[in-house]
Short mmCIF file of C-alpha atoms in Angstrom, two decimals:
data_model
loop_
_atom_site.label_atom_id
_atom_site.label_comp_id
_atom_site.label_asym_id
_atom_site.label_seq_id
_atom_site.Cartn_x
_atom_site.Cartn_y
_atom_site.Cartn_z
CA MET K 839 14.42 -47.40 -27.09
CA ARG K 840 16.37 -47.80 -23.87
CA VAL K 841 17.05 -44.75 -21.70
CA ASN K 842 19.81 -44.67 -19.09
CA PHE K 843 19.89 -41.82 -16.61
CA THR K 844 20.38 -41.04 -12.93
CA VAL K 845 17.37 -40.60 -10.66
CA ASN K 846 17.90 -39.48 -7.08
CA GLY K 847 21.51 -40.58 -7.15
CA ARG K 848 20.86 -44.02 -8.64
CA GLN K 849 21.54 -45.22 -12.15
CA GLN K 850 18.26 -46.22 -13.80
CA GLU K 851 17.42 -47.93 -17.05
CA ALA K 852 14.04 -47.74 -18.77
CA ASP K 853 13.41 -50.24 -21.57
CA ASP K 854 10.90 -50.15 -24.44
CA VAL K 855 10.37 -46.41 -24.11
CA TRP K 856 8.23 -45.31 -27.02
CA GLU K 857 8.80 -42.17 -29.04
CA GLY K 858 7.15 -39.23 -27.34
CA GLU K 859 6.87 -40.90 -23.93
CA SER K 860 7.28 -38.29 -21.23
CA LEU K 861 9.76 -38.28 -18.39
CA LEU K 862 6.76 -38.05 -16.05
CA TYR K 863 5.35 -41.33 -17.41
CA VAL K 864 8.73 -43.06 -17.05
CA LEU K 865 9.15 -41.85 -13.47
CA ARG K 866 5.65 -42.84 -12.36
CA GLU K 867 4.85 -45.94 -14.38
CA ARG K 868 8.22 -47.50 -15.16
CA LEU K 869 10.29 -46.57 -12.11
CA GLY K 870 7.56 -46.51 -9.44
CA LEU K 871 8.15 -42.93 -8.31
CA PRO K 872 4.64 -41.50 -7.88
CA GLY K 873 5.67 -38.25 -6.14
CA SER K 874 5.58 -36.21 -9.34
CA LYS K 875 1.89 -35.83 -10.09
CA ASN K 876 0.15 -36.19 -13.44
CA ALA K 877 -2.39 -33.39 -13.70
CA CYS K 878 -2.61 -31.08 -16.71
CA GLU K 879 0.03 -32.77 -18.94
CA GLN K 880 0.56 -29.35 -20.57
CA GLY K 881 3.16 -27.75 -18.33
CA GLU K 882 0.60 -25.40 -16.81
CA CYS K 883 0.13 -26.66 -13.23
CA GLY K 884 3.64 -27.53 -11.97
CA SER K 885 2.50 -30.71 -10.19
CA CYS K 886 5.08 -32.78 -12.06
CA THR K 887 8.08 -30.51 -11.39
CA VAL K 888 11.44 -32.29 -11.04
CA ARG K 889 15.01 -31.07 -11.31
CA LEU K 890 16.81 -32.01 -14.51
CA ASP K 891 20.54 -31.36 -14.19
CA GLY K 892 19.65 -29.05 -11.30
CA VAL K 893 17.04 -27.01 -13.21
CA PRO K 894 13.32 -27.29 -12.33
CA VAL K 895 11.29 -28.58 -15.29
CA CYS K 896 7.78 -29.86 -15.90
CA SER K 897 8.47 -33.55 -16.46
CA CYS K 898 5.28 -33.90 -18.51
CA LEU K 899 6.89 -31.75 -21.22
CA VAL K 900 10.27 -33.52 -21.28
CA ALA K 901 10.55 -36.46 -23.66
CA ALA K 902 12.10 -39.44 -21.92
CA GLY K 903 14.72 -39.72 -24.65
CA GLN K 904 15.99 -36.26 -23.73
CA VAL K 905 17.21 -37.43 -20.32
CA GLU K 906 19.71 -39.99 -21.63
CA GLY K 907 22.84 -39.67 -19.48
CA ARG K 908 21.38 -36.84 -17.42
CA ASP K 909 20.49 -36.38 -13.75
CA VAL K 910 16.95 -36.16 -12.36
CA VAL K 911 15.92 -35.38 -8.79
CA THR K 912 12.31 -35.99 -7.80
CA VAL K 913 10.57 -35.12 -4.55
CA GLU K 914 11.45 -38.61 -3.28
CA GLY K 915 15.15 -37.72 -3.41
CA LEU K 916 14.82 -34.08 -2.38
CA ALA K 917 15.96 -34.59 1.23
CA ASP K 918 19.11 -36.47 0.18
CA PHE K 919 19.77 -33.91 -2.55
CA ALA K 920 19.47 -31.05 -0.03
CA LYS K 921 21.77 -32.84 2.41
CA GLN K 922 24.36 -33.37 -0.29
CA ARG K 923 24.13 -29.68 -1.21
CA GLU K 924 24.64 -28.67 2.44
CA GLU K 925 27.78 -30.79 2.59
CA HIS K 926 29.18 -28.88 -0.39
CA GLY K 927 28.09 -25.47 0.93
CA HIS K 928 25.20 -23.26 -0.24
CA GLY K 929 24.42 -23.90 -3.89
CA GLY K 930 25.77 -27.45 -3.79
CA ALA K 931 29.00 -28.13 -5.61
CA CYS K 932 28.53 -24.78 -7.38
CA GLY K 933 29.56 -23.12 -4.14
CA THR K 934 32.91 -24.87 -4.38
CA GLY K 935 33.74 -23.75 -7.88
CA GLY K 936 31.47 -26.08 -9.85
CA GLY K 937 30.89 -23.31 -12.37
CA CYS K 938 27.10 -23.50 -12.46
CA GLY K 939 26.63 -19.79 -12.91
CA GLY K 940 23.73 -19.68 -10.45
CA LYS K 941 21.76 -22.29 -12.38
CA GLY K 942 21.76 -25.08 -9.81
CA VAL K 943 24.13 -27.99 -9.45
CA SER K 944 26.39 -28.74 -12.41
CA LEU K 945 25.93 -31.97 -14.33
CA ASP K 946 29.35 -33.23 -13.23
CA ALA K 947 28.53 -32.47 -9.60
CA ALA K 948 25.12 -34.11 -9.91
CA LYS K 949 26.68 -37.27 -11.31
CA GLN K 950 28.95 -37.46 -8.26
CA TRP K 951 25.98 -37.21 -5.89
CA GLN K 952 25.03 -40.54 -4.35
CA ALA K 953 22.04 -41.22 -2.14
CA LYS K 954 23.01 -42.20 1.39
CA PRO K 955 21.90 -45.62 2.67
CA ALA K 956 20.25 -44.10 5.77
CA GLY K 957 17.21 -43.15 3.71
CA ASP K 958 15.59 -44.72 0.68
CA SER K 959 15.87 -42.28 -2.22
CA GLN K 960 13.57 -44.53 -4.21
CA THR K 961 10.62 -43.83 -1.91
CA GLY K 962 11.95 -41.04 0.29
CA GLU K 963 11.16 -43.14 3.37
CA GLY K 964 13.59 -43.09 6.28
CA ALA K 965 15.40 -39.96 5.16
CA ALA K 966 15.45 -36.87 7.33
CA LEU K 967 13.31 -34.17 5.77
CA SER K 968 14.91 -31.25 3.98
CA ASN K 969 14.53 -27.73 5.30
CA ILE K 970 11.74 -26.88 2.85
CA GLN K 971 9.86 -30.13 3.49
CA GLN K 972 9.90 -29.55 7.25
CA ALA K 973 8.83 -25.93 6.78
CA PHE K 974 5.82 -27.01 4.70
CA ILE K 975 4.73 -29.27 7.55
CA ASP K 976 5.39 -26.71 10.28
CA ALA K 977 3.60 -23.89 8.43
CA GLY K 978 0.58 -26.06 7.58
CA ALA K 979 1.18 -25.65 3.84
CA VAL K 980 0.17 -29.23 2.99
CA GLN K 981 -3.52 -29.86 2.40
CA CYS K 982 -4.61 -32.47 -0.15
CA GLY K 983 -0.93 -32.82 -1.10
CA PHE K 984 -1.40 -33.16 -4.84
CA CYS K 985 0.50 -29.99 -5.72
CA THR K 986 2.97 -30.28 -2.84
CA PRO K 987 5.74 -32.29 -4.56
CA GLY K 988 6.05 -29.76 -7.38
CA LEU K 989 5.95 -26.84 -4.96
CA LEU K 990 8.67 -28.42 -2.82
CA VAL K 991 10.99 -29.01 -5.76
CA GLN K 992 10.44 -25.48 -7.10
CA ALA K 993 10.80 -23.83 -3.67
CA ASP K 994 13.99 -25.79 -2.99
CA ALA K 995 15.46 -24.52 -6.25
CA LEU K 996 14.45 -20.96 -5.36
CA LEU K 997 16.16 -21.13 -1.97
CA GLU K 998 19.28 -22.59 -3.55
CA GLU K 999 19.57 -19.58 -5.88
CA ASN K 1000 18.21 -16.92 -3.52
CA SER K 1001 18.68 -17.53 0.20
CA SER K 1002 16.69 -14.44 1.16
CA PRO K 1003 13.81 -14.12 -1.31
CA SER K 1004 11.31 -11.29 -1.10
CA ASP K 1005 7.60 -12.08 -1.20
CA GLN K 1006 7.64 -11.04 -4.85
CA ASP K 1007 10.53 -13.43 -5.55
CA ILE K 1008 8.61 -16.29 -3.93
CA ARG K 1009 5.41 -15.49 -5.82
CA GLU K 1010 7.31 -15.31 -9.11
CA ALA K 1011 9.17 -18.56 -8.50
CA LEU K 1012 6.00 -20.43 -7.60
CA SER K 1013 3.79 -18.79 -10.24
CA GLY K 1014 3.91 -21.92 -12.39
CA ASN K 1015 2.64 -24.12 -9.56
CA LEU K 1016 -1.11 -24.22 -9.06
CA CYS K 1017 -2.83 -25.16 -5.80
CA ARG K 1018 -6.59 -25.57 -5.66
CA CYS K 1019 -6.89 -26.00 -1.87
CA THR K 1020 -5.40 -22.77 -0.59
CA GLY K 1021 -5.03 -19.06 -1.05
CA TYR K 1022 -1.27 -19.75 -1.14
CA GLU K 1023 -0.62 -17.91 2.14
CA LYS K 1024 0.51 -21.00 4.05
CA ILE K 1025 2.73 -21.96 1.13
CA LEU K 1026 4.33 -18.50 1.17
CA ASP K 1027 4.70 -18.80 4.96
CA ALA K 1028 6.49 -22.12 4.50
CA VAL K 1029 9.02 -20.67 2.05
CA ARG K 1030 9.61 -17.67 4.33
CA LEU K 1031 10.13 -20.05 7.27
CA ALA K 1032 12.56 -22.21 5.31
CA ALA K 1033 14.50 -19.13 4.23
CA ALA K 1034 14.70 -17.88 7.82
CA ARG K 1035 15.90 -21.26 9.07
CA GLN K 1036 18.44 -21.45 6.26
CA ALA K 1037 19.78 -18.02 7.24
CA GLU K 1038 20.06 -19.07 10.90
CA ALA K 1039 22.02 -22.17 9.95
CA VAL K 1040 24.65 -20.20 8.02
#
């Protein structure tokens, strides 16, 4: 089958998608977006987390056919997505009456989002980093980097819904994302730092 959907603000078309093919496979192998990592393929590790219509999902568990006409944001487009959200106020277009009910950016708002030419939303190169991406670097939360894309996408979603999360909120939000390099402290530090910077910017 053919699947048409939006990825990081660009219309994409995947041909010859077989029944049961995952969104993760389409993103990595058909569209050349390797940021989402293929690890457990069972929705247990969070390394493949992307945002589907604004909601974080494990792309290994989403059938490619389910994304027809929908909007996907991967780690490669996270900086542009965050910038677009800032331009519409906290919570993206939801903050301007998009009616998302605290569940991320509405589908209509996501469809109106377009990647800016300053950065390449296909690879993420050339784009200014988002708040959470910069915080991960500054707090030393990146080690081998395998789990980092999923953590970034999940943490970004958390900070969109809760601008001042408690440590318990952060731990709960990231509980589906496994990291084998750390004791998670630097990751928690990064989310705290991003939240503090977000509060200062308001």
